[in-house]
Amino acid sequence: MEWFLGFGIAGLAVLALSLVLDGFLDGVLDGIPESLGGGLDGFLSLPVIAGFVSALGFTGAIATGAAGAGAVVATLTGIAAGALVGWLTWRFSRALLRDGGAPAPRGEDLTGTSGAVVTAIPAGGYGEVLLYLAGQPVKYAAKAAAPVERGAEVWVESVLSPTSVTVRPVER
C-alpha cells in the first residue's frame, strides 16, 4: 500500500510542479519522437501524466487497504482509473484551450464603427478616440479631415495602422 500512496503523492507533486513552472517542463515532452508517442496533441502533457499517476496510486491504495485486493488486482484497477483520469484531464485541457471557432478581432474590424473623441483632433494632426473592439474599450490615435472637438461622436473611415484610424464626425 505504501508504494501506491507514493505514486499518488508523486503524481500530485508533478501536477504542482507543472502548475508552478507553467509549462516549463512541457518542452521535455515536446522532444519525444512520434514513434514513441510524441505528437499526440497534448496527450503526453504533464497534467495528464500527473493525473494518471495520482489516480493509479490512490486507487491502488484504496483497493489494497479498503477492499483487501492483492497487488495485481490493485495495479490493474489503478491503471484503469489512471487511464480514465488521464483521458478526462486531456479532454478538459483541450476544452479550455479551444478558441470556439471564432476568429480573433482585427483592427480592420473597426471600419464603420462609432466611437467618441477623448482628445481633440486638430486639423492635420492626431487626437485620440475611444472605440470598442470585441466589446472592450480601446484608445486609438485618430486623424480627421477637419478638426473634431473632444466628446464628439465619430465614425471610423479606415484603419491607418494597428494603433491609428481615420475618422469623420457623425452628423445628425
Short mmCIF file of N, CA and C in Angstrom, two decimals:
data_model
loop_
_atom_site.label_atom_id
_atom_site.label_comp_id
_atom_site.label_asym_id
_atom_site.label_seq_id
_atom_site.Cartn_x
_atom_site.Cartn_y
_atom_site.Cartn_z
N MET A 1 0.82 -1.19 0.00
CA MET A 1 0.00 0.00 0.00
C MET A 1 0.87 1.26 0.00
N GLU A 2 2.05 1.19 0.61
CA GLU A 2 2.93 2.35 0.66
C GLU A 2 3.39 2.75 -0.74
N TRP A 3 3.63 1.76 -1.60
CA TRP A 3 4.04 2.06 -2.98
C TRP A 3 2.95 2.85 -3.71
N PHE A 4 1.72 2.40 -3.52
CA PHE A 4 0.61 3.09 -4.20
C PHE A 4 0.45 4.52 -3.69
N LEU A 5 0.56 4.70 -2.37
CA LEU A 5 0.49 6.05 -1.82
C LEU A 5 1.64 6.92 -2.34
N GLY A 6 2.80 6.32 -2.48
CA GLY A 6 3.95 7.05 -3.04
C GLY A 6 3.68 7.51 -4.47
N PHE A 7 3.08 6.62 -5.28
CA PHE A 7 2.71 7.03 -6.65
C PHE A 7 1.69 8.16 -6.64
N GLY A 8 0.71 8.07 -5.77
CA GLY A 8 -0.31 9.12 -5.69
C GLY A 8 0.28 10.46 -5.31
N ILE A 9 1.15 10.46 -4.31
CA ILE A 9 1.79 11.70 -3.86
C ILE A 9 2.75 12.22 -4.94
N ALA A 10 3.48 11.33 -5.61
CA ALA A 10 4.39 11.75 -6.68
C ALA A 10 3.60 12.40 -7.82
N GLY A 11 2.44 11.85 -8.15
CA GLY A 11 1.60 12.46 -9.19
C GLY A 11 1.15 13.85 -8.81
N LEU A 12 0.77 14.03 -7.55
CA LEU A 12 0.37 15.37 -7.09
C LEU A 12 1.56 16.34 -7.13
N ALA A 13 2.76 15.84 -6.80
CA ALA A 13 3.95 16.69 -6.85
C ALA A 13 4.25 17.12 -8.29
N VAL A 14 4.11 16.19 -9.24
CA VAL A 14 4.33 16.54 -10.65
C VAL A 14 3.29 17.56 -11.11
N LEU A 15 2.04 17.39 -10.67
CA LEU A 15 1.00 18.35 -11.03
C LEU A 15 1.31 19.73 -10.45
N ALA A 16 1.75 19.78 -9.20
CA ALA A 16 2.10 21.06 -8.58
C ALA A 16 3.27 21.71 -9.32
N LEU A 17 4.27 20.93 -9.70
CA LEU A 17 5.40 21.47 -10.46
C LEU A 17 4.96 22.00 -11.81
N SER A 18 4.06 21.28 -12.48
CA SER A 18 3.61 21.74 -13.80
C SER A 18 2.81 23.03 -13.69
N LEU A 19 2.09 23.21 -12.58
CA LEU A 19 1.34 24.46 -12.38
C LEU A 19 2.26 25.60 -11.98
N VAL A 20 3.22 25.34 -11.11
CA VAL A 20 4.12 26.38 -10.64
C VAL A 20 5.07 26.82 -11.75
N LEU A 21 5.61 25.86 -12.49
CA LEU A 21 6.57 26.19 -13.54
C LEU A 21 5.87 26.57 -14.85
N ASP A 22 4.57 26.45 -14.92
CA ASP A 22 3.73 26.91 -16.03
C ASP A 22 4.27 26.52 -17.40
N GLY A 23 4.36 25.22 -17.63
CA GLY A 23 4.74 24.74 -18.94
C GLY A 23 6.23 24.63 -19.17
N PHE A 24 7.04 24.95 -18.17
CA PHE A 24 8.49 24.91 -18.32
C PHE A 24 8.97 23.50 -18.65
N LEU A 25 8.41 22.50 -17.99
CA LEU A 25 8.83 21.12 -18.22
C LEU A 25 8.15 20.49 -19.43
N ASP A 26 7.15 21.14 -20.02
CA ASP A 26 6.48 20.58 -21.19
C ASP A 26 7.41 20.49 -22.39
N GLY A 27 8.46 21.31 -22.44
CA GLY A 27 9.43 21.25 -23.52
C GLY A 27 10.13 19.91 -23.57
N VAL A 28 10.29 19.26 -22.41
CA VAL A 28 10.90 17.93 -22.36
C VAL A 28 10.03 16.94 -23.13
N LEU A 29 8.71 17.04 -22.96
CA LEU A 29 7.80 16.11 -23.62
C LEU A 29 7.63 16.43 -25.10
N ASP A 30 7.89 17.67 -25.51
CA ASP A 30 7.78 18.04 -26.92
C ASP A 30 8.85 17.37 -27.76
N GLY A 31 9.98 16.98 -27.15
CA GLY A 31 11.07 16.37 -27.90
C GLY A 31 10.90 14.88 -28.12
N ILE A 32 9.80 14.30 -27.68
CA ILE A 32 9.58 12.86 -27.84
C ILE A 32 9.25 12.59 -29.31
N PRO A 33 9.96 11.66 -29.96
CA PRO A 33 9.64 11.35 -31.35
C PRO A 33 8.24 10.74 -31.49
N GLU A 34 7.63 10.92 -32.67
CA GLU A 34 6.28 10.41 -32.88
C GLU A 34 6.22 8.90 -32.76
N SER A 35 7.31 8.21 -33.09
CA SER A 35 7.31 6.74 -32.99
C SER A 35 7.21 6.27 -31.54
N LEU A 36 7.55 7.15 -30.58
CA LEU A 36 7.46 6.81 -29.17
C LEU A 36 6.26 7.46 -28.48
N GLY A 37 5.33 7.98 -29.27
CA GLY A 37 4.13 8.57 -28.67
C GLY A 37 4.10 10.07 -28.69
N GLY A 38 5.10 10.70 -29.28
CA GLY A 38 5.08 12.15 -29.39
C GLY A 38 4.05 12.60 -30.41
N GLY A 39 3.72 13.85 -30.43
CA GLY A 39 2.76 14.38 -31.39
C GLY A 39 1.34 13.94 -31.13
N LEU A 40 1.00 13.66 -29.88
CA LEU A 40 -0.36 13.22 -29.56
C LEU A 40 -1.25 14.37 -29.15
N ASP A 41 -0.95 15.58 -29.61
CA ASP A 41 -1.79 16.75 -29.37
C ASP A 41 -2.03 16.99 -27.89
N GLY A 42 -0.96 17.00 -27.11
CA GLY A 42 -1.08 17.32 -25.69
C GLY A 42 -1.43 16.15 -24.79
N PHE A 43 -1.57 14.94 -25.37
CA PHE A 43 -1.96 13.82 -24.53
C PHE A 43 -0.84 13.44 -23.57
N LEU A 44 0.40 13.72 -23.93
CA LEU A 44 1.51 13.44 -23.02
C LEU A 44 1.96 14.70 -22.28
N SER A 45 1.02 15.54 -21.91
CA SER A 45 1.35 16.73 -21.14
C SER A 45 1.55 16.34 -19.67
N LEU A 46 2.23 17.20 -18.93
CA LEU A 46 2.48 16.88 -17.52
C LEU A 46 1.19 16.76 -16.69
N PRO A 47 0.17 17.59 -16.90
CA PRO A 47 -1.06 17.39 -16.12
C PRO A 47 -1.72 16.04 -16.40
N VAL A 48 -1.66 15.56 -17.64
CA VAL A 48 -2.25 14.26 -17.97
C VAL A 48 -1.46 13.15 -17.28
N ILE A 49 -0.12 13.23 -17.37
CA ILE A 49 0.71 12.22 -16.73
C ILE A 49 0.52 12.26 -15.21
N ALA A 50 0.45 13.45 -14.64
CA ALA A 50 0.26 13.58 -13.19
C ALA A 50 -1.09 13.01 -12.77
N GLY A 51 -2.13 13.27 -13.56
CA GLY A 51 -3.45 12.71 -13.25
C GLY A 51 -3.44 11.20 -13.30
N PHE A 52 -2.78 10.65 -14.32
CA PHE A 52 -2.70 9.19 -14.45
C PHE A 52 -1.99 8.57 -13.25
N VAL A 53 -0.80 9.10 -12.92
CA VAL A 53 0.00 8.54 -11.83
C VAL A 53 -0.72 8.69 -10.49
N SER A 54 -1.34 9.83 -10.25
CA SER A 54 -2.07 10.03 -8.99
C SER A 54 -3.24 9.08 -8.87
N ALA A 55 -4.02 8.96 -9.93
CA ALA A 55 -5.18 8.06 -9.89
C ALA A 55 -4.74 6.62 -9.73
N LEU A 56 -3.69 6.22 -10.42
CA LEU A 56 -3.17 4.86 -10.26
C LEU A 56 -2.78 4.61 -8.82
N GLY A 57 -2.03 5.54 -8.24
CA GLY A 57 -1.55 5.35 -6.87
C GLY A 57 -2.66 5.34 -5.84
N PHE A 58 -3.52 6.35 -5.88
CA PHE A 58 -4.56 6.42 -4.85
C PHE A 58 -5.62 5.34 -5.01
N THR A 59 -5.96 4.98 -6.26
CA THR A 59 -6.92 3.90 -6.46
C THR A 59 -6.33 2.57 -6.02
N GLY A 60 -5.04 2.36 -6.32
CA GLY A 60 -4.37 1.14 -5.86
C GLY A 60 -4.33 1.05 -4.35
N ALA A 61 -4.09 2.19 -3.69
CA ALA A 61 -4.05 2.20 -2.22
C ALA A 61 -5.43 1.91 -1.64
N ILE A 62 -6.46 2.47 -2.25
CA ILE A 62 -7.82 2.19 -1.77
C ILE A 62 -8.18 0.72 -1.99
N ALA A 63 -7.77 0.20 -3.15
CA ALA A 63 -8.09 -1.20 -3.45
C ALA A 63 -7.39 -2.15 -2.48
N THR A 64 -6.16 -1.86 -2.11
CA THR A 64 -5.46 -2.76 -1.18
C THR A 64 -5.91 -2.55 0.27
N GLY A 65 -6.12 -1.31 0.65
CA GLY A 65 -6.47 -1.03 2.04
C GLY A 65 -7.92 -1.30 2.37
N ALA A 66 -8.84 -0.82 1.56
CA ALA A 66 -10.27 -0.94 1.87
C ALA A 66 -10.86 -2.25 1.38
N ALA A 67 -10.45 -2.70 0.20
CA ALA A 67 -11.05 -3.90 -0.38
C ALA A 67 -10.21 -5.14 -0.13
N GLY A 68 -8.99 -4.97 0.33
CA GLY A 68 -8.12 -6.10 0.61
C GLY A 68 -7.65 -6.81 -0.65
N ALA A 69 -7.61 -6.10 -1.77
CA ALA A 69 -7.19 -6.70 -3.03
C ALA A 69 -5.69 -6.93 -3.03
N GLY A 70 -5.25 -7.88 -3.84
CA GLY A 70 -3.83 -8.15 -4.00
C GLY A 70 -3.18 -7.09 -4.87
N ALA A 71 -1.86 -7.19 -4.99
CA ALA A 71 -1.09 -6.18 -5.73
C ALA A 71 -1.47 -6.15 -7.22
N VAL A 72 -1.71 -7.31 -7.83
CA VAL A 72 -2.03 -7.35 -9.26
C VAL A 72 -3.39 -6.72 -9.52
N VAL A 73 -4.39 -7.08 -8.72
CA VAL A 73 -5.73 -6.52 -8.90
C VAL A 73 -5.72 -5.02 -8.61
N ALA A 74 -5.02 -4.60 -7.58
CA ALA A 74 -4.93 -3.18 -7.23
C ALA A 74 -4.23 -2.40 -8.35
N THR A 75 -3.19 -2.98 -8.93
CA THR A 75 -2.47 -2.32 -10.02
C THR A 75 -3.36 -2.19 -11.25
N LEU A 76 -4.06 -3.25 -11.62
CA LEU A 76 -4.95 -3.19 -12.78
C LEU A 76 -6.08 -2.19 -12.56
N THR A 77 -6.63 -2.17 -11.36
CA THR A 77 -7.68 -1.19 -11.04
C THR A 77 -7.12 0.23 -11.11
N GLY A 78 -5.91 0.41 -10.59
CA GLY A 78 -5.27 1.72 -10.63
C GLY A 78 -4.98 2.17 -12.05
N ILE A 79 -4.54 1.24 -12.91
CA ILE A 79 -4.27 1.59 -14.31
C ILE A 79 -5.56 2.00 -15.00
N ALA A 80 -6.65 1.29 -14.75
CA ALA A 80 -7.94 1.66 -15.37
C ALA A 80 -8.38 3.05 -14.90
N ALA A 81 -8.28 3.30 -13.59
CA ALA A 81 -8.67 4.61 -13.07
C ALA A 81 -7.73 5.69 -13.58
N GLY A 82 -6.45 5.39 -13.66
CA GLY A 82 -5.48 6.36 -14.18
C GLY A 82 -5.73 6.70 -15.63
N ALA A 83 -6.06 5.69 -16.43
CA ALA A 83 -6.37 5.94 -17.84
C ALA A 83 -7.60 6.84 -17.97
N LEU A 84 -8.61 6.58 -17.15
CA LEU A 84 -9.82 7.40 -17.19
C LEU A 84 -9.51 8.85 -16.76
N VAL A 85 -8.78 9.03 -15.69
CA VAL A 85 -8.44 10.38 -15.21
C VAL A 85 -7.54 11.09 -16.21
N GLY A 86 -6.57 10.38 -16.79
CA GLY A 86 -5.70 10.98 -17.80
C GLY A 86 -6.49 11.44 -19.01
N TRP A 87 -7.42 10.61 -19.47
CA TRP A 87 -8.25 10.97 -20.63
C TRP A 87 -9.13 12.17 -20.30
N LEU A 88 -9.75 12.18 -19.11
CA LEU A 88 -10.59 13.31 -18.71
C LEU A 88 -9.78 14.60 -18.59
N THR A 89 -8.56 14.51 -18.09
CA THR A 89 -7.69 15.67 -17.99
C THR A 89 -7.34 16.21 -19.37
N TRP A 90 -7.05 15.30 -20.29
CA TRP A 90 -6.74 15.70 -21.66
C TRP A 90 -7.94 16.39 -22.32
N ARG A 91 -9.13 15.81 -22.16
CA ARG A 91 -10.34 16.42 -22.74
C ARG A 91 -10.63 17.78 -22.12
N PHE A 92 -10.47 17.88 -20.80
CA PHE A 92 -10.73 19.15 -20.11
C PHE A 92 -9.75 20.23 -20.56
N SER A 93 -8.46 19.87 -20.69
CA SER A 93 -7.48 20.87 -21.12
C SER A 93 -7.72 21.28 -22.57
N ARG A 94 -8.16 20.38 -23.42
CA ARG A 94 -8.49 20.75 -24.81
C ARG A 94 -9.70 21.68 -24.84
N ALA A 95 -10.68 21.43 -23.97
CA ALA A 95 -11.86 22.31 -23.93
C ALA A 95 -11.48 23.70 -23.44
N LEU A 96 -10.55 23.79 -22.51
CA LEU A 96 -10.11 25.10 -22.02
C LEU A 96 -9.33 25.88 -23.07
N LEU A 97 -8.58 25.18 -23.90
CA LEU A 97 -7.75 25.83 -24.88
C LEU A 97 -8.44 26.06 -26.22
N ARG A 98 -9.64 25.53 -26.37
CA ARG A 98 -10.36 25.69 -27.63
C ARG A 98 -10.73 27.16 -27.81
N ASP A 99 -10.61 27.65 -29.02
CA ASP A 99 -10.89 29.06 -29.28
C ASP A 99 -12.34 29.30 -29.65
N GLY A 100 -13.14 28.28 -29.75
CA GLY A 100 -14.56 28.45 -30.05
C GLY A 100 -14.85 28.64 -31.52
N GLY A 101 -13.83 28.61 -32.37
CA GLY A 101 -14.05 28.72 -33.80
C GLY A 101 -14.17 30.14 -34.31
N ALA A 102 -14.37 31.11 -33.45
CA ALA A 102 -14.50 32.50 -33.89
C ALA A 102 -13.10 33.09 -34.04
N PRO A 103 -12.86 33.79 -35.16
CA PRO A 103 -11.54 34.40 -35.32
C PRO A 103 -11.35 35.57 -34.38
N ALA A 104 -10.12 35.83 -34.03
CA ALA A 104 -9.81 36.97 -33.17
C ALA A 104 -10.09 38.26 -33.92
N PRO A 105 -10.60 39.27 -33.24
CA PRO A 105 -10.88 40.54 -33.92
C PRO A 105 -9.59 41.19 -34.40
N ARG A 106 -9.67 41.86 -35.53
CA ARG A 106 -8.53 42.57 -36.11
C ARG A 106 -8.84 44.05 -36.16
N GLY A 107 -7.83 44.84 -36.40
CA GLY A 107 -8.01 46.29 -36.49
C GLY A 107 -8.95 46.68 -37.61
N GLU A 108 -8.93 45.90 -38.71
CA GLU A 108 -9.81 46.21 -39.84
C GLU A 108 -11.28 46.07 -39.47
N ASP A 109 -11.57 45.33 -38.43
CA ASP A 109 -12.95 45.17 -37.98
C ASP A 109 -13.52 46.47 -37.43
N LEU A 110 -12.66 47.47 -37.21
CA LEU A 110 -13.11 48.76 -36.68
C LEU A 110 -13.78 49.64 -37.73
N THR A 111 -13.50 49.41 -39.00
CA THR A 111 -14.06 50.25 -40.05
C THR A 111 -15.58 50.23 -39.98
N GLY A 112 -16.16 51.44 -39.89
CA GLY A 112 -17.61 51.56 -39.81
C GLY A 112 -18.17 51.60 -38.40
N THR A 113 -17.32 51.46 -37.39
CA THR A 113 -17.81 51.51 -36.01
C THR A 113 -17.78 52.95 -35.51
N SER A 114 -18.55 53.19 -34.47
CA SER A 114 -18.59 54.54 -33.90
C SER A 114 -17.78 54.58 -32.62
N GLY A 115 -17.39 55.77 -32.26
CA GLY A 115 -16.62 55.98 -31.04
C GLY A 115 -16.75 57.41 -30.60
N ALA A 116 -16.00 57.76 -29.57
CA ALA A 116 -16.04 59.12 -29.03
C ALA A 116 -14.63 59.68 -28.96
N VAL A 117 -14.51 60.96 -29.24
CA VAL A 117 -13.21 61.64 -29.19
C VAL A 117 -12.88 61.93 -27.73
N VAL A 118 -11.69 61.47 -27.29
CA VAL A 118 -11.27 61.73 -25.91
C VAL A 118 -10.20 62.81 -25.84
N THR A 119 -9.46 63.00 -26.93
CA THR A 119 -8.52 64.10 -27.06
C THR A 119 -8.82 64.77 -28.40
N ALA A 120 -9.08 66.08 -28.38
CA ALA A 120 -9.48 66.79 -29.60
C ALA A 120 -8.53 66.49 -30.76
N ILE A 121 -9.11 66.38 -31.96
CA ILE A 121 -8.33 66.10 -33.16
C ILE A 121 -8.11 67.43 -33.90
N PRO A 122 -6.86 67.92 -33.98
CA PRO A 122 -6.60 69.18 -34.69
C PRO A 122 -6.54 68.95 -36.21
N ALA A 123 -6.64 70.01 -36.97
CA ALA A 123 -6.53 69.91 -38.42
C ALA A 123 -5.11 69.46 -38.78
N GLY A 124 -5.00 68.37 -39.55
CA GLY A 124 -3.70 67.87 -39.98
C GLY A 124 -2.92 67.16 -38.89
N GLY A 125 -3.51 66.93 -37.73
CA GLY A 125 -2.79 66.27 -36.64
C GLY A 125 -3.56 65.09 -36.08
N TYR A 126 -3.07 64.57 -34.99
CA TYR A 126 -3.69 63.41 -34.36
C TYR A 126 -4.32 63.78 -33.03
N GLY A 127 -5.43 63.14 -32.75
CA GLY A 127 -6.07 63.18 -31.44
C GLY A 127 -6.27 61.75 -31.00
N GLU A 128 -7.19 61.54 -30.07
CA GLU A 128 -7.46 60.18 -29.59
C GLU A 128 -8.96 59.93 -29.56
N VAL A 129 -9.33 58.68 -29.93
CA VAL A 129 -10.73 58.27 -29.86
C VAL A 129 -10.83 56.99 -29.06
N LEU A 130 -11.97 56.80 -28.42
CA LEU A 130 -12.26 55.58 -27.68
C LEU A 130 -13.21 54.75 -28.53
N LEU A 131 -12.75 53.56 -28.92
CA LEU A 131 -13.55 52.64 -29.73
C LEU A 131 -13.72 51.34 -28.97
N TYR A 132 -14.65 50.51 -29.42
CA TYR A 132 -14.88 49.22 -28.78
C TYR A 132 -14.55 48.12 -29.77
N LEU A 133 -13.59 47.29 -29.41
CA LEU A 133 -13.17 46.16 -30.22
C LEU A 133 -13.47 44.89 -29.45
N ALA A 134 -14.38 44.08 -29.97
CA ALA A 134 -14.83 42.84 -29.30
C ALA A 134 -15.38 43.15 -27.91
N GLY A 135 -16.06 44.26 -27.78
CA GLY A 135 -16.69 44.62 -26.53
C GLY A 135 -15.76 45.28 -25.52
N GLN A 136 -14.50 45.45 -25.87
CA GLN A 136 -13.53 46.05 -24.96
C GLN A 136 -13.19 47.45 -25.42
N PRO A 137 -13.16 48.44 -24.51
CA PRO A 137 -12.78 49.80 -24.91
C PRO A 137 -11.28 49.86 -25.21
N VAL A 138 -10.97 50.47 -26.37
CA VAL A 138 -9.57 50.61 -26.79
C VAL A 138 -9.38 52.04 -27.29
N LYS A 139 -8.28 52.67 -26.86
CA LYS A 139 -8.00 54.03 -27.29
C LYS A 139 -7.07 53.98 -28.50
N TYR A 140 -7.44 54.71 -29.56
CA TYR A 140 -6.66 54.77 -30.79
C TYR A 140 -6.28 56.21 -31.09
N ALA A 141 -5.13 56.39 -31.74
CA ALA A 141 -4.78 57.69 -32.29
C ALA A 141 -5.69 57.90 -33.49
N ALA A 142 -6.18 59.13 -33.67
CA ALA A 142 -7.14 59.39 -34.74
C ALA A 142 -6.78 60.64 -35.51
N LYS A 143 -7.04 60.56 -36.81
CA LYS A 143 -6.82 61.67 -37.72
C LYS A 143 -8.14 61.95 -38.41
N ALA A 144 -8.41 63.21 -38.73
CA ALA A 144 -9.65 63.59 -39.41
C ALA A 144 -9.34 64.67 -40.44
N ALA A 145 -10.23 64.79 -41.42
CA ALA A 145 -10.06 65.79 -42.47
C ALA A 145 -10.22 67.21 -41.90
N ALA A 146 -11.07 67.36 -40.91
CA ALA A 146 -11.32 68.66 -40.28
C ALA A 146 -11.16 68.50 -38.77
N PRO A 147 -10.94 69.59 -38.03
CA PRO A 147 -10.82 69.48 -36.57
C PRO A 147 -12.10 68.92 -35.95
N VAL A 148 -11.92 68.07 -34.91
CA VAL A 148 -13.05 67.47 -34.19
C VAL A 148 -12.84 67.72 -32.71
N GLU A 149 -13.89 68.23 -32.06
CA GLU A 149 -13.79 68.55 -30.63
C GLU A 149 -13.89 67.31 -29.75
N ARG A 150 -13.40 67.48 -28.53
CA ARG A 150 -13.49 66.42 -27.53
C ARG A 150 -14.95 66.13 -27.22
N GLY A 151 -15.29 64.84 -27.10
CA GLY A 151 -16.65 64.42 -26.77
C GLY A 151 -17.52 64.17 -27.99
N ALA A 152 -17.05 64.53 -29.17
CA ALA A 152 -17.86 64.34 -30.38
C ALA A 152 -17.91 62.86 -30.75
N GLU A 153 -19.06 62.45 -31.31
CA GLU A 153 -19.21 61.08 -31.79
C GLU A 153 -18.64 61.02 -33.21
N VAL A 154 -17.86 59.96 -33.48
CA VAL A 154 -17.21 59.82 -34.78
C VAL A 154 -17.42 58.42 -35.34
N TRP A 155 -17.25 58.29 -36.66
CA TRP A 155 -17.26 57.00 -37.35
C TRP A 155 -15.86 56.73 -37.86
N VAL A 156 -15.44 55.48 -37.81
CA VAL A 156 -14.13 55.11 -38.33
C VAL A 156 -14.26 54.90 -39.83
N GLU A 157 -13.47 55.65 -40.59
CA GLU A 157 -13.48 55.52 -42.05
C GLU A 157 -12.48 54.47 -42.53
N SER A 158 -11.30 54.46 -41.92
CA SER A 158 -10.27 53.49 -42.32
C SER A 158 -9.29 53.29 -41.18
N VAL A 159 -8.54 52.20 -41.28
CA VAL A 159 -7.51 51.89 -40.30
C VAL A 159 -6.16 52.23 -40.93
N LEU A 160 -5.43 53.14 -40.29
CA LEU A 160 -4.13 53.57 -40.81
C LEU A 160 -3.00 52.64 -40.38
N SER A 161 -3.06 52.17 -39.15
CA SER A 161 -2.05 51.28 -38.60
C SER A 161 -2.71 50.51 -37.45
N PRO A 162 -1.99 49.62 -36.80
CA PRO A 162 -2.59 48.89 -35.68
C PRO A 162 -3.01 49.79 -34.52
N THR A 163 -2.52 51.04 -34.50
CA THR A 163 -2.85 51.94 -33.38
C THR A 163 -3.48 53.24 -33.81
N SER A 164 -3.77 53.41 -35.10
CA SER A 164 -4.36 54.68 -35.53
C SER A 164 -5.43 54.46 -36.60
N VAL A 165 -6.40 55.39 -36.61
CA VAL A 165 -7.53 55.32 -37.53
C VAL A 165 -7.82 56.69 -38.11
N THR A 166 -8.57 56.70 -39.21
CA THR A 166 -9.10 57.93 -39.77
C THR A 166 -10.58 57.95 -39.44
N VAL A 167 -11.07 59.10 -38.93
CA VAL A 167 -12.46 59.20 -38.51
C VAL A 167 -13.13 60.40 -39.16
N ARG A 168 -14.45 60.42 -39.10
CA ARG A 168 -15.23 61.58 -39.51
C ARG A 168 -16.33 61.78 -38.50
N PRO A 169 -16.72 63.03 -38.24
CA PRO A 169 -17.78 63.29 -37.25
C PRO A 169 -19.12 62.74 -37.73
N VAL A 170 -19.93 62.29 -36.78
CA VAL A 170 -21.28 61.82 -37.09
C VAL A 170 -22.18 63.04 -37.19
N GLU A 171 -22.92 63.12 -38.30
CA GLU A 171 -23.83 64.26 -38.49
C GLU A 171 -25.25 63.78 -38.24
N ARG A 172 -25.95 64.46 -37.34
CA ARG A 172 -27.33 64.07 -37.02
C ARG A 172 -28.27 65.18 -37.32
#
